[in-house]
Structures are given as structure tokens and as C-alpha cells.
Coordinates of C-alpha atoms and ligand atoms in Angstrom, one line a residue:
X24 CA -101.4 -151.4 27.7
X25 CA -103.1 -148.8 24.5
X26 CA -105.9 -147.3 24.0
X27 CA -108.1 -145.7 22.0
X28 CA -111.2 -144.6 21.2
X29 CA -113.0 -143.0 18.0
X30 CA -114.8 -140.7 20.6
X31 CA -113.0 -139.1 23.7
X32 CA -109.7 -140.2 23.0
X33 CA -108.6 -140.2 26.7
X34 CA -111.5 -142.5 28.5
X35 CA -111.6 -146.1 27.4
X36 CA -114.7 -148.1 29.0
X37 CA -115.3 -147.6 32.3
X38 CA -115.6 -150.1 35.4
X39 CA -116.5 -150.2 38.4
X40 CA -114.2 -150.8 40.3
X41 CA -115.0 -153.4 43.4
X42 CA -113.7 -153.5 47.3
X43 CA -110.5 -154.4 48.2
X44 CA -110.3 -158.5 49.1
X45 CA -109.2 -159.3 52.5
X46 CA -105.6 -160.8 51.9
X47 CA -105.4 -164.1 52.6
X48 CA -102.5 -165.7 55.2
X49 CA -103.1 -169.1 54.6
X50 CA -100.3 -170.9 52.5
X51 CA -101.3 -174.2 50.4
X52 CA -99.9 -178.0 50.9
X53 CA -96.8 -178.2 48.4
X54 CA -97.8 -179.2 44.9
X55 CA -95.7 -180.7 42.5
X56 CA -95.4 -181.8 39.2
X57 CA -98.3 -179.6 37.9
X58 CA -100.3 -180.2 34.3
X59 CA -102.3 -177.7 33.1
X60 CA -104.8 -179.1 30.3
X61 CA -107.2 -176.4 28.3
X62 CA -109.5 -177.5 25.7
X63 CA -111.5 -175.2 23.3
X64 CA -113.2 -176.5 20.1
X65 CA -116.2 -176.3 18.0
X66 CA -117.7 -177.9 20.6
X67 CA -117.4 -176.1 23.5
X68 CA -117.3 -173.0 21.5
X69 CA -121.0 -173.1 21.2
X70 CA -121.7 -172.9 25.1
X71 CA -118.6 -169.6 24.9
X72 CA -116.7 -171.5 27.3
X73 CA -113.0 -172.7 27.9
X74 CA -112.8 -176.1 30.3
X75 CA -109.7 -176.2 32.1
X76 CA -108.5 -178.8 34.1
X77 CA -105.2 -178.9 36.6
X78 CA -103.5 -182.3 38.3
X79 CA -100.8 -182.1 40.2
X80 CA -99.2 -184.2 43.1
X81 CA -99.4 -183.1 46.9
X82 CA -97.8 -183.6 50.0
X83 CA -98.6 -183.6 53.4
X84 CA -102.1 -183.6 55.0
X85 CA -102.6 -179.6 54.8
X86 CA -105.5 -178.4 52.3
X87 CA -104.5 -177.0 49.1
X88 CA -105.3 -173.7 48.5
X89 CA -105.5 -172.2 44.9
X90 CA -105.8 -169.4 43.9
X91 CA -107.0 -167.4 40.5
X92 CA -105.1 -164.0 39.7
X93 CA -107.5 -160.9 39.5
X94 CA -105.6 -159.0 37.1
X95 CA -103.6 -159.0 33.9
X96 CA -100.5 -157.2 34.2
X97 CA -100.2 -153.9 32.3
X98 CA -103.9 -153.8 32.7
X99 CA -103.7 -151.8 36.3
X100 CA -107.5 -152.9 37.5
X101 CA -108.7 -156.0 39.9
X102 CA -111.5 -157.6 37.2
X103 CA -111.3 -160.8 39.6
X104 CA -111.4 -163.5 36.7
X105 CA -113.0 -166.2 39.2
X106 CA -116.2 -164.3 38.7
X107 CA -115.6 -166.2 35.4
X108 CA -115.6 -170.3 36.8
X109 CA -118.2 -172.3 36.8
X110 CA -118.7 -176.0 38.0
X111 CA -115.5 -176.5 39.7
X112 CA -114.2 -180.0 40.7
X113 CA -111.7 -181.5 42.4
X114 CA -111.3 -185.6 43.1
X115 CA -108.5 -187.7 43.5
X116 CA -109.3 -190.9 41.1
X117 CA -112.4 -192.1 41.5
X118 CA -112.8 -189.9 44.6
X119 CA -114.8 -186.5 44.8
X120 CA -113.3 -184.2 46.8
X121 CA -114.2 -181.5 49.6
X122 CA -113.2 -177.8 48.8
X123 CA -115.0 -174.5 49.6
X124 CA -113.9 -171.0 49.4
X125 CA -111.4 -168.7 51.4
X126 CA -112.1 -165.5 49.4
X127 CA -112.9 -164.2 46.1
X128 CA -110.9 -166.7 43.7
X129 CA -109.2 -168.7 46.6
X130 CA -110.5 -172.4 47.6
X131 CA -109.2 -174.8 49.9
X132 CA -109.5 -178.3 48.8
X133 CA -108.9 -180.8 51.5
X134 CA -106.9 -183.8 49.8
X135 CA -107.9 -186.4 52.4
X136 CA -104.8 -188.3 51.7
X137 CA -104.8 -188.8 47.9
X138 CA -101.4 -188.5 46.3
X139 CA -102.8 -186.5 43.4
X140 CA -105.2 -184.2 42.6
X141 CA -107.5 -182.5 39.4
X142 CA -109.2 -179.9 39.1
X143 CA -111.3 -179.2 36.8
X144 CA -114.1 -175.8 35.9
X145 CA -115.4 -174.5 32.5
X146 CA -114.3 -170.6 31.8
X147 CA -116.7 -168.2 30.6
X148 CA -115.1 -166.8 27.3
X149 CA -117.3 -163.6 26.4
X150 CA -115.5 -160.6 27.0
X151 CA -114.0 -159.0 24.3
X152 CA -110.6 -157.2 26.6
X153 CA -107.3 -158.0 25.5
X154 CA -106.8 -158.9 29.5
X155 CA -109.6 -161.5 29.4
X156 CA -110.9 -164.1 27.6
X157 CA -113.6 -164.1 24.7
X158 CA -114.6 -166.9 22.2
X159 CA -116.3 -167.1 18.9
X160 CA -117.9 -170.4 17.4
X161 CA -114.1 -171.1 15.7
X162 CA -112.0 -169.0 17.9
X163 CA -111.1 -168.2 21.6
X164 CA -108.4 -165.5 23.2
X165 CA -107.7 -166.1 26.4
X166 CA -105.1 -165.2 28.9
X167 CA -103.0 -167.5 31.5
X168 CA -104.5 -165.1 34.2
X169 CA -107.8 -165.7 33.4
X170 CA -107.5 -169.5 33.9
X171 CA -104.5 -171.2 35.2
X172 CA -104.5 -171.4 39.2
X173 CA -101.6 -171.1 41.6
X174 CA -100.7 -172.6 45.1
X175 CA -101.2 -169.5 47.6
X176 CA -98.1 -169.2 50.0
X177 CA -95.6 -171.2 47.4
X178 CA -92.8 -170.3 45.6
X179 CA -94.0 -168.8 41.8
X180 CA -90.9 -170.2 40.2
X181 CA -91.9 -173.7 39.2
X182 CA -92.1 -174.7 35.4
X183 CA -95.6 -175.8 34.1
X184 CA -96.7 -177.9 31.4
X185 CA -99.6 -176.9 29.3
X186 CA -101.6 -178.9 26.9
X187 CA -104.0 -177.1 24.6
X188 CA -106.6 -179.3 22.3
X189 CA -108.6 -178.2 19.7
X190 CA -110.4 -179.0 17.0
X191 CA -108.6 -180.5 13.6
X192 CA -107.2 -177.8 11.4
X193 CA -107.5 -175.0 13.8
X194 CA -104.3 -173.5 15.6
X195 CA -102.4 -172.4 18.1
X196 CA -100.7 -169.1 18.5
X197 CA -98.8 -168.1 21.8
X198 CA -95.4 -167.0 23.4
X199 CA -95.1 -170.1 25.0
X200 CA -92.7 -172.4 24.2
X201 CA -93.4 -175.9 22.3
X202 CA -92.8 -178.9 24.4
X203 CA -91.7 -182.6 23.3
X204 CA -95.9 -183.8 22.5
X205 CA -98.7 -182.5 20.3
X206 CA -100.7 -179.4 21.7
X207 CA -97.7 -179.1 24.3
X208 CA -96.3 -176.2 25.8
X209 CA -94.4 -175.3 28.6
X210 CA -93.1 -172.4 30.8
X211 CA -90.0 -172.2 33.6
X212 CA -92.6 -170.7 36.3
X213 CA -96.1 -169.6 37.0
X214 CA -95.2 -165.1 35.7
X215 CA -93.9 -166.7 32.5
X216 CA -97.1 -169.0 32.3
X217 CA -99.3 -165.9 32.9
X218 CA -97.7 -163.7 30.8
X219 CA -98.3 -165.5 27.2
X220 CA -102.0 -165.2 26.0
X221 CA -103.0 -167.6 23.5
X222 CA -105.0 -167.3 20.6
X223 CA -107.0 -171.0 19.4
X224 CA -109.4 -171.1 16.3
X225 CA -109.4 -170.0 12.7
X226 CA -106.0 -168.2 12.1
X227 CA -104.3 -166.3 9.2
X228 CA -100.8 -166.4 10.6
X229 CA -97.5 -165.5 9.0
X230 CA -93.9 -165.0 10.3
X231 CA -90.7 -163.1 9.1
X232 CA -87.3 -162.4 9.8
X233 CA -86.0 -159.0 11.1
X234 CA -82.9 -157.8 12.2
X235 CA -82.6 -161.7 12.6
X236 CA -85.0 -162.7 15.2
X237 CA -88.3 -164.4 14.2
X238 CA -91.3 -162.5 13.9
X239 CA -95.5 -164.1 13.7
X240 CA -98.2 -162.6 13.2
X241 CA -101.6 -164.3 13.8
X242 CA -104.6 -163.0 13.1
X243 CA -108.5 -163.3 13.4
X244 CA -111.0 -163.5 11.9
X245 CA -109.3 -165.1 8.5
X246 CA -109.2 -162.1 6.1
X247 CA -109.3 -159.4 8.6
X248 CA -105.7 -158.3 7.7
X249 CA -104.8 -159.7 4.3
X250 CA -103.6 -158.8 0.8
X251 CA -101.8 -155.2 0.9
X252 CA -102.9 -154.3 4.3
X253 CA -101.4 -157.2 5.7
X254 CA -98.3 -156.7 3.5
X255 CA -97.8 -152.9 4.9
X256 CA -98.1 -153.8 8.3
X257 CA -94.7 -156.0 7.9
X258 CA -93.4 -153.1 6.3
X259 CA -94.1 -151.3 9.3
X260 CA -92.6 -153.6 11.2
X261 CA -89.3 -153.9 9.2
X262 CA -89.0 -150.0 9.5
X263 CA -89.8 -149.2 13.5
X264 CA -88.3 -152.3 14.9
X265 CA -84.2 -151.3 14.8
X266 CA -84.8 -147.8 16.1
X267 CA -86.4 -149.6 19.1
X268 CA -84.3 -152.2 19.6
X269 CA -81.1 -149.6 19.2
X270 CA -82.2 -147.9 22.7
X271 CA -81.0 -150.7 24.8
X272 CA -79.6 -152.8 22.2
X273 CA -80.7 -156.1 23.4
X274 CA -83.4 -158.5 21.5
X275 CA -84.8 -160.5 24.8
X276 CA -86.8 -162.9 22.5
X277 CA -86.0 -165.4 19.8
X278 CA -89.0 -164.9 18.3
X279 CA -91.8 -162.6 19.1
X280 CA -95.7 -162.8 18.7
X281 CA -98.2 -159.9 17.6
X282 CA -102.0 -161.4 18.3
X283 CA -104.9 -159.4 16.4
X284 CA -108.3 -159.3 16.6
X285 CA -111.0 -157.4 14.6
X286 CA -114.2 -157.4 14.8
X287 CA -116.9 -154.5 14.2
X288 CA -118.5 -153.9 17.7
X289 CA -114.7 -152.9 19.3
X290 CA -114.5 -149.0 19.4
X291 CA -111.1 -148.3 18.2
X292 CA -108.0 -149.9 19.1
X293 CA -106.7 -151.4 22.4
X294 CA -103.5 -153.5 22.9
X295 CA -101.9 -155.5 25.9
X296 CA -97.9 -156.6 26.1
X297 CA -96.1 -159.3 27.4
X298 CA -92.6 -160.1 27.0
X299 CA -92.7 -161.9 23.9
X300 CA -95.7 -160.8 22.6
X301 CA -98.7 -158.3 22.6
X302 CA -103.0 -158.9 21.6
X303 CA -104.4 -156.1 20.2
X304 CA -108.5 -155.8 19.4
X305 CA -109.3 -153.3 16.5
X306 CA -112.2 -152.1 14.6
X307 CA -111.8 -153.3 11.1
X308 CA -111.6 -149.3 9.5
X309 CA -107.7 -149.1 11.7
X310 CA -106.8 -152.0 9.5
X311 CA -107.1 -150.1 6.4
X312 CA -105.6 -146.3 7.3
X313 CA -103.6 -144.5 9.4
X314 CA -100.9 -144.5 11.9
X315 CA -103.0 -145.6 14.7
X316 CA -101.9 -149.7 14.2
X317 CA -98.4 -149.2 13.5
X318 CA -98.5 -146.3 16.5
X319 CA -100.6 -149.1 19.0
X320 CA -97.4 -152.3 17.7
X321 CA -95.0 -150.2 18.1
X322 CA -96.1 -149.0 22.2
X323 CA -96.6 -152.6 22.3
X324 CA -93.5 -154.0 20.9
X325 CA -91.3 -151.1 23.3
X326 CA -93.0 -152.6 26.3
X327 CA -91.1 -156.0 26.1
X328 CA -88.7 -153.7 27.2
X329 CA -90.1 -150.5 29.1
X330 CA -92.4 -152.8 32.0
X331 CA -92.0 -155.9 31.2
X332 CA -88.1 -156.4 31.9
X333 CA -87.2 -152.2 33.3
X334 CA -90.1 -152.6 35.7
X335 CA -90.6 -149.8 38.3
X336 CA -90.0 -151.7 41.9
X337 CA -93.5 -151.5 42.6
X338 CA -94.8 -154.0 39.7
X339 CA -91.4 -156.5 41.4
X340 CA -92.5 -159.6 41.1
X341 CA -95.9 -159.2 40.4
X342 CA -99.2 -159.7 43.0
X343 CA -101.8 -161.3 41.1
X344 CA -104.2 -160.9 44.7
X345 CA -104.2 -157.4 45.2
X346 CA -103.1 -154.0 43.6
X347 CA -100.1 -152.7 42.6
X348 CA -100.3 -149.2 42.5
X349 CA -96.4 -147.4 41.4
X350 CA -96.2 -143.5 40.5
X351 CA -94.4 -144.2 37.6
X352 CA -96.7 -145.5 35.1
X353 CA -95.8 -142.2 33.4
X354 CA -92.3 -143.8 32.7
X355 CA -93.5 -147.3 31.9
X356 CA -96.8 -146.2 29.5
X357 CA -96.4 -142.3 29.2
X358 CA -92.5 -142.7 27.9
X359 CA -92.8 -146.1 25.8
X360 CA -95.7 -144.4 24.0
X361 CA -93.3 -141.5 23.1
X362 CA -90.6 -143.9 21.5
X363 CA -93.5 -145.1 19.8
X364 CA -93.8 -142.4 17.8
X365 CA -89.6 -141.9 18.1
X366 CA -89.9 -145.8 16.3
X367 CA -92.3 -144.9 13.8
X368 CA -89.8 -141.5 12.7
X369 CA -86.4 -142.7 13.1
X370 CA -87.2 -146.5 11.1
X371 CA -89.4 -144.2 8.5
X372 CA -92.4 -145.2 9.3
X373 CA -94.0 -141.4 9.1
X374 CA -92.0 -138.2 8.8
X375 CA -91.5 -135.9 11.1
X376 CA -94.0 -133.3 10.2
X377 CA -96.0 -136.0 11.9
X378 CA -94.2 -136.8 14.6
X379 CA -94.4 -132.6 15.3
X380 CA -98.2 -133.7 14.6
X381 CA -98.7 -136.4 17.1
X382 CA -97.0 -134.5 19.8
X383 CA -99.2 -131.3 19.5
X384 CA -102.1 -133.9 19.8
X385 CA -100.8 -134.9 22.7
X386 CA -100.6 -131.0 24.2
X387 CA -104.2 -130.9 23.4
X388 CA -105.3 -133.8 25.3
X389 CA -103.0 -132.7 28.5
X390 CA -104.3 -129.0 28.1
X391 CA -107.8 -130.4 28.4
X392 CA -108.0 -132.4 31.2
X393 CA -107.5 -131.1 34.8
X394 CA -104.6 -130.5 36.0
X395 CA -102.4 -133.4 37.1
X396 CA -99.3 -134.7 38.0
X397 CA -98.0 -137.2 36.7
X398 CA -97.3 -139.5 39.5
X399 CA -100.8 -139.3 41.1
X400 CA -102.4 -140.2 37.7
X401 CA -100.3 -143.2 37.6
X402 CA -101.1 -144.0 41.3
X403 CA -104.8 -143.5 40.3
X404 CA -105.4 -145.2 37.3
X405 CA -106.8 -148.7 39.5
X406 CA -109.7 -146.7 40.6
X407 CA -110.6 -145.2 37.4
X408 CA -111.5 -141.5 38.5
X409 CA -114.3 -140.1 37.1
X410 CA -112.2 -137.0 36.0
X411 CA -110.9 -139.0 33.4
X412 CA -107.5 -137.8 34.2
X413 CA -106.6 -141.7 35.2
X414 CA -104.7 -142.6 31.6
X415 CA -103.5 -138.9 30.9
X416 CA -100.1 -140.3 32.2
X417 CA -100.1 -141.9 28.4
X418 CA -99.7 -138.0 26.7
X419 CA -98.4 -136.3 29.4
X420 CA -95.5 -139.0 30.3
X421 CA -95.0 -139.4 26.5
X422 CA -94.4 -135.4 26.4
X423 CA -92.4 -135.5 30.1
X424 CA -90.1 -138.3 27.3
X425 CA -89.6 -135.1 24.7
X426 CA -88.8 -132.3 27.8
X427 CA -86.5 -134.4 29.4
X428 CA -84.9 -136.1 26.3
X429 CA -84.0 -132.4 24.9
X430 CA -83.0 -131.6 28.7
X431 CA -80.1 -134.5 28.5
X432 CA -79.2 -133.3 25.1
X433 CA -78.9 -129.5 25.2
X434 CA -77.1 -130.1 29.2
X435 CA -74.4 -132.9 27.2
X436 CA -74.8 -130.9 24.1
X437 CA -76.6 -134.3 22.2
X438 CA -73.6 -136.8 23.4
X439 CA -75.8 -138.4 25.5
X440 CA -80.1 -138.8 25.9
X441 CA -82.8 -140.2 27.6
X442 CA -82.3 -143.8 25.1
X443 CA -79.1 -143.4 27.4
X444 CA -81.2 -143.3 30.8
X445 CA -83.2 -146.7 29.6
X446 CA -80.0 -148.2 29.2
X447 CA -78.4 -147.6 32.2
X448 CA -81.3 -148.6 34.1
X449 CA -82.2 -151.6 31.8
X450 CA -77.9 -152.6 32.6
X451 CA -78.2 -151.6 36.7
X452 CA -82.2 -153.0 37.2
X453 CA -83.2 -155.5 34.7
X454 CA -79.8 -157.4 34.5
X455 CA -79.7 -157.1 38.0
X456 CA -83.2 -159.0 39.0
X457 CA -85.0 -156.4 40.1
X458 CA -87.4 -153.1 39.9
X459 CA -86.6 -149.5 40.1
X460 CA -87.5 -146.4 42.1
X461 CA -88.2 -143.2 41.5
X462 CA -84.8 -142.4 43.3
X463 CA -82.8 -144.3 40.8
X464 CA -84.9 -142.8 37.8
X465 CA -84.2 -139.5 38.6
X466 CA -80.4 -140.3 39.4
X467 CA -80.2 -142.1 35.7
X468 CA -81.5 -138.8 34.2
X469 CA -79.0 -136.8 36.3
X470 CA -76.6 -138.7 34.8
X471 CA -77.2 -139.4 31.9
X472 CA -77.2 -135.4 31.4
X473 CA -73.8 -135.0 33.1
X474 CA -74.4 -134.4 36.7
X475 CA -77.2 -131.6 36.0
X476 CA -80.0 -131.7 38.5
X477 CA -83.8 -132.9 38.0
X478 CA -84.8 -132.2 41.6
X479 CA -86.8 -128.9 40.4
X480 CA -88.5 -130.4 36.5
X481 CA -89.6 -133.3 39.1
X482 CA -91.0 -131.4 42.0
X483 CA -92.7 -128.6 39.3
X484 CA -93.7 -131.1 36.8
X485 CA -94.1 -134.8 37.7
X486 CA -94.7 -134.7 41.3
X487 CA -96.5 -131.1 41.0
X488 CA -99.3 -130.1 38.7
X489 CA -97.2 -127.0 37.0
X490 CA -97.8 -126.5 32.9
X491 CA -95.2 -127.9 31.0
X492 CA -92.1 -125.2 30.4
X493 CA -92.5 -126.5 26.5
X494 CA -92.1 -122.8 25.4
X495 CA -88.4 -122.8 27.1
X496 CA -87.6 -126.4 26.3
X497 CA -88.6 -127.0 22.9
X498 CA -86.4 -124.4 21.3
X499 CA -83.4 -125.8 22.6
X500 CA -84.3 -128.8 20.0
X501 CA -85.1 -125.8 17.0
X502 CA -88.5 -126.1 17.3
X503 CA -90.7 -123.4 17.8
X504 CA -93.9 -123.6 20.0
X505 CA -96.6 -121.5 20.0
X506 CA -100.2 -121.1 22.0
X507 CA -103.3 -119.4 20.2
X508 CA -106.0 -119.0 21.9
X509 CA -109.9 -118.3 20.5
X510 CA -113.5 -119.0 22.1
X511 CA -115.3 -122.1 20.6
X512 CA -118.5 -124.1 21.2
X513 CA -118.3 -126.4 23.9
X514 CA -121.3 -129.1 25.0
X515 CA -119.2 -130.4 28.7
X516 CA -119.3 -134.1 28.3
X517 CA -116.8 -136.6 28.2
X518 CA -118.1 -139.3 26.6
X519 CA -117.1 -143.5 25.6
X520 CA -118.7 -145.7 23.2
X521 CA -120.2 -149.0 23.9
X522 CA -122.3 -151.3 21.7
X523 CA -125.1 -149.3 22.3
X524 CA -123.8 -145.6 21.7
X525 CA -121.7 -143.3 23.0
X526 CA -122.3 -142.9 26.1
X527 CA -121.6 -139.5 28.4
X528 CA -118.8 -140.7 31.2
X529 CA -118.7 -136.7 32.6
X530 CA -120.1 -133.5 32.5
X531 CA -118.3 -130.6 33.3
X532 CA -119.9 -128.5 35.7
X533 CA -121.5 -124.6 34.9
X534 CA -121.3 -126.5 31.1
X535 CA -124.3 -126.5 28.4
X536 CA -124.6 -130.0 29.2
X537 CA -124.7 -129.3 33.2
X538 CA -127.0 -126.6 32.5
X539 CA -129.5 -128.7 30.6
X540 CA -128.9 -131.5 33.0
X541 CA -127.6 -134.2 30.8
X542 CA -126.1 -137.5 33.5
X543 CA -123.6 -139.6 33.2
X544 CA -124.5 -142.8 31.6
X545 CA -127.3 -141.0 29.2
X546 CA -126.3 -141.8 25.4
X547 CA -126.1 -138.7 23.1
X548 CA -128.8 -139.1 20.2
X549 CA -128.4 -135.5 19.1
X550 CA -126.7 -131.7 20.2
X551 CA -128.5 -129.1 17.7
X552 CA -128.3 -130.2 14.6
X553 CA -125.5 -132.9 14.6
X554 CA -126.4 -136.3 14.9
X555 CA -124.4 -138.3 16.7
X556 CA -123.0 -141.6 15.4
X557 CA -120.2 -144.6 17.6
X558 CA -118.1 -144.7 14.2
X559 CA -117.8 -140.5 13.9
X560 CA -115.8 -137.8 16.9
X561 CA -119.0 -135.4 16.6
X562 CA -116.5 -132.8 18.7
X563 CA -115.3 -131.8 15.3
X564 CA -118.8 -131.5 13.5
X565 CA -120.3 -129.7 16.4
X566 CA -117.5 -127.2 16.8
X567 CA -117.6 -126.5 12.9
X568 CA -121.7 -126.4 13.3
X569 CA -121.6 -124.0 15.8
X570 CA -118.2 -121.5 15.5
X571 CA -120.0 -118.2 14.2
X572 CA -123.6 -118.7 16.5
X573 CA -123.9 -116.3 19.1
X574 CA -123.3 -117.5 22.9
X575 CA -126.6 -118.5 24.9
X576 CA -128.4 -119.4 21.9
X577 CA -130.3 -122.6 21.9
X578 CA -128.8 -126.2 21.6
X579 CA -131.4 -128.4 22.0
X580 CA -130.2 -131.9 23.2
X581 CA -131.3 -135.5 22.5
X582 CA -130.4 -138.4 24.7
X583 CA -131.2 -141.8 25.8
X584 CA -132.1 -142.3 29.6
X585 CA -133.4 -145.9 31.1
X586 CA -134.5 -146.7 27.2
X587 CA -136.7 -143.5 27.0
X588 CA -135.8 -140.4 24.8
X589 CA -135.4 -137.3 26.2
X590 CA -135.3 -133.5 24.6
X591 CA -133.4 -131.5 27.1
X592 CA -133.1 -127.7 26.5
X593 CA -130.2 -126.2 26.3
X594 CA -128.0 -122.7 25.3
X595 CA -125.1 -123.1 23.3
X596 CA -121.6 -122.1 25.8
X597 CA -118.3 -120.8 24.4
X598 CA -115.1 -122.0 25.9
X599 CA -111.6 -120.3 25.8
X600 CA -109.8 -123.1 22.6
X601 CA -105.7 -123.0 23.1
X602 CA -104.5 -124.6 19.9
X603 CA -100.9 -125.3 19.6
X604 CA -98.2 -125.2 16.8
X605 CA -94.9 -127.0 16.8
X606 CA -92.6 -126.5 13.8
X607 CA -88.7 -126.5 12.8
X608 CA -87.3 -122.8 13.6
X609 CA -85.3 -121.8 10.7
X610 CA -83.3 -120.3 12.7
X611 CA -82.0 -122.2 15.0
X612 CA -78.8 -122.9 16.7
X613 CA -77.0 -125.3 15.1
X614 CA -77.0 -126.7 18.3
X615 CA -80.4 -126.6 18.5
X616 CA -80.6 -128.3 15.1
X617 CA -78.0 -131.0 15.8
X618 CA -80.5 -131.4 19.4
X619 CA -83.8 -132.2 16.7
X620 CA -81.8 -134.6 14.3
X621 CA -80.5 -136.6 17.1
X622 CA -84.1 -137.0 18.4
X623 CA -85.7 -137.5 14.8
X624 CA -82.3 -140.1 14.0
X625 CA -81.3 -141.5 17.6
X626 CA -77.8 -140.7 17.0
X627 CA -76.1 -139.1 19.8
X628 CA -72.0 -137.1 19.0
X629 CA -69.7 -139.7 19.6
Ligands
ZN717 ZN1 -98.6 -149.7 27.4

């Protein structure tokens, strides 16, 4: 997953976590010959519903117990997709069968002697979220986790067949394999079935070969990524794909599908990874400019190796009815983000200066957040901590990747690298059909560094909250690092954008905002003389406007609270602000230059 709002970069939209549900302890009667049938067409689109049917054979007289997943792997939060189910029915021929619910998302059906059963329901597709289902009059996105039921307590390894029915002329784009019949798709097991989201409707689709494999691009609406911007996107894919492949040396798919929605209501961009595809949702502005679209895309593509295949043991296999916390999301997400940056610079999509700039921004992000251990941020993301630390494993995990890469290269005189760690673990764990543990990770890091111990690094910087040792490690890669302190205006809010405005999601104690009585849930309208809009990050404008005002001068705030507009008297407060510089050091040693070049080009000495 990767999210980027235009304001409040660390905090995607907040969802209130729900209490954990009781675990089901029942086992379903065995079912076989499972077929799913999904209909989304111009008629069902009018009610924003997807029609779902599941038919199967049942053995024995015990109840059939079916569950819908509570979350989509990659989006680490419990969403309980069963809440979107309407008109659940179970039938055997003309007979309507009795059913009841066992928990939030589990149905128990009494077969009463029926040899085969059909279950049907409508699914409400109204959530513009890459883990969920969303529709328009001519389009739907759905994830298999939203609509495909599984039998409780039964193996997940049964092959599945899905028929997708739609309006003539509309298209289906998905990573699912095509079946023998028109509209039919297949998956070898339930895990793969729910890991291949579907676009259906009026799409813009094209394909190209890169390094001998097929890549398909499906976008909605038609025209959102067309002409020069589409050509530029393909150019970026051609650039970063080969260096990403080089890390493990294996392309684990025959075809890879990029699915993208562009919607003006969506703030920023966010995408969710799968084994042979990803879904991205973007504000249309992102298609036109900047490195954000290729950066998010490279991140999601690299996930196809790191997390979809090379995966923490805590997430292996996926369990769909409960949270699966792990202390290793900083590896799965942060190091993936490091490789997105490396893919871009190694593939010539960005220049080294942009790589340093991105690294500096990540250091800024970490410096602006409460000191949080990477293992703790990884663990806590499921409950969306109010202090904003729940997503810190992206920038901080990425920086940990850079620091480890430099130290491994330094210990081996650039004969080894972080690439070697991933290659090693990929072979030892993914290819052996299992996940890796914290110990497995550090042993692989140590092996890559010729036996050097990383126990202290782990204890202080990954399990602990010590500030990262940029100033001692970056010079080993021929990079100078400088921190300059100044005092700058700070409002003291964390915000996110929703459909109605810029919403306060956290208020820093003792700040201007706290003194003025700003509350979580307020929408900012004006800060002093700066008007707040959803389209522009107000922070730089605010700091520029008040840079030379004395501390304590009046700073009237206007907010919207419960539909009312309020004026709150505030005073300007300054906060210590540290700005960082990373630059190539012209007097770096030959060894440090080798390491720097190795990182930027993906090379090691032989
Ligand atoms: Zn991610």
C-alpha cells in the first residue's frame, strides 16, 4: 500500500477501528465444485450494486458455514465487508433454505438434504478505496475479498471459477486467468482468487512487452491517462522495471496488470499491491506532472516480490477473519519504498539529485513525527494511532533500508548489498513456501555484510527509538549530511483531506491550535491571512506569510465545526525547525564513491 495526500502527507483518511470480533470455532460441511458469478452492468450500476452468486455441491447433513473476509491484505485495517451485503439468500432448486449469522461476517446455512446450494446477495459498491468496491454508471472496481465467500475451517486450496457478466461493449481487466468460457476466469485457490481485483466497465486498455513479459494498463475513465501522459507512463515503466527485476533476478508473472482510477474527488494518490497487479486511485492532477505516479507505481510493482511473495511469517498464510499484526511492516513497506526510489534512479526515470531530495523529505517526515520505533509503528498500524505514527514505517523504514544498504556495502567493500539480503531471503523463504521472522531478517543482513553483527543497530534504531545515525552512515556512501536549526511558525495541527475540506486529525499540545481550542474534527477555513483549500498544502504558505512576525502576535483562526463557522483567537507560536541537506561529497574516498555509485546504479564489485 502507498498513500499520499496533498496535505498531511503522513496521514491517510482515518477510519475508526472496530472492536475485534469473536473467532469462529465452527467448521463448515465440505463443499466442492465452487463457482462464483458476478454481474455488474448498466442496470445494476444505477443502484451502485454488484450482484454476486456462489453455487457449490455439499456433502453430508451438517450446516454450511460461509464467511466473507474482514480485510484486504495490504490494507492493514479491519473493514468487515459483510456490512455491504444486501438480500442474502440461500436456495436449493426452488427451495429457500434457512440461514442465520454466527458473527459479523459468517453465515450458517441448513442444507436440509440438498446436494447443491446457491447463495446470492447484492454488494453495495460505494467506497472509493483500493481495498474495497466502488461504482459509477459505466464502471466498477471490486476486490475478491469484498464478494467471495469461503467455507469456514476448510482448506483454502480449492480451485475457483468466476464468471463476470456485464453490458456488451464493456471490458473486464484483472490479473485472474481467463477460463474456457466467455467471461470466465479461474484461480488455483482462494488466496489467489481474492488477490486479483477486477475493473469492469468502459476502460482504456493497452499492453506492451517489457523484458519479455506482458504488461497491461487499464484506466478509468477513458481519457484520464491518454496521449502524451500515457506514453510518459509507459516510458517510466520501461525505465524502472528492469532494475526492480534485477534485485531478485526473477519475474514471477507471465503478465502484470496496472489498474488505475482517476477521480477529481480523490485527494492525492493511493495504491494497493497484488501478486500480478495493483490498483491505484489518483487525483487527475497527479497524472499530469511530477514523480508521484511512477513512484507509487514502482512501489506497488516491487511489492509483487516484497510482501506478496517474500512475506513476514506473521502474514503467512493470510487469515481473512482477523488482524495479523507484524513488527516487520517496515521491511514490507519501508524497504519497498526504498526500492521504488532506487528503481526510479537506477532506471533513469529520476536523477540522483531527485533521489537525495526524496531521501531528505523522508528525513523531514521522520523528524516531524513523534519518536517511534519501526517495530512498534509496524505493529500498531491496524489501530491507526492518533499521533500519526501508524504510517511512519514508510519513510522511516525506507531510510532504514538506505542505512542498512550503506553499512552492508561498507562492510563488504561494495561486494554485497541490501539487494543480496532480499535475494537470499526470497530463495530461502518464499521459494520454500514460508514466511520469514525477525531473526531470519537480521541473520540475512549479517550474512550479506560478511558476518558483521547488526544486533546493536536493531536494538537502538529498529526496536528502539534512538535518532537515526545519518551523520555517521551517509558519509560512508560519499554523501555529506547537514542539519540546520531555525525557528519557524507552527500551527500545530495534523490534517487530512476529505470530500468537504481540510479536517484536523490531531492537535499538538501547547501549540497555537491547542491554545485557540481547535478540536479534532474541525475543518480549517482560514489561518490568519491564509485561506485553506483542499488543493494546496497550506503549510508552506502559512510559514512564508508569518516567517518574520514576532512570536505571540495575533493569529485569528476560522474553522467549521458541526456545520457552524467559528472564529478562534490564537497567537503565533514558533517551533524549532531543522532543515537537512544531503549532497555528494567531492572529497569522498574512492571506496565511498564506489558505494554511492553501487546504490545509484544497482551494482556491486565482483
Ligand atoms: Zn506499500
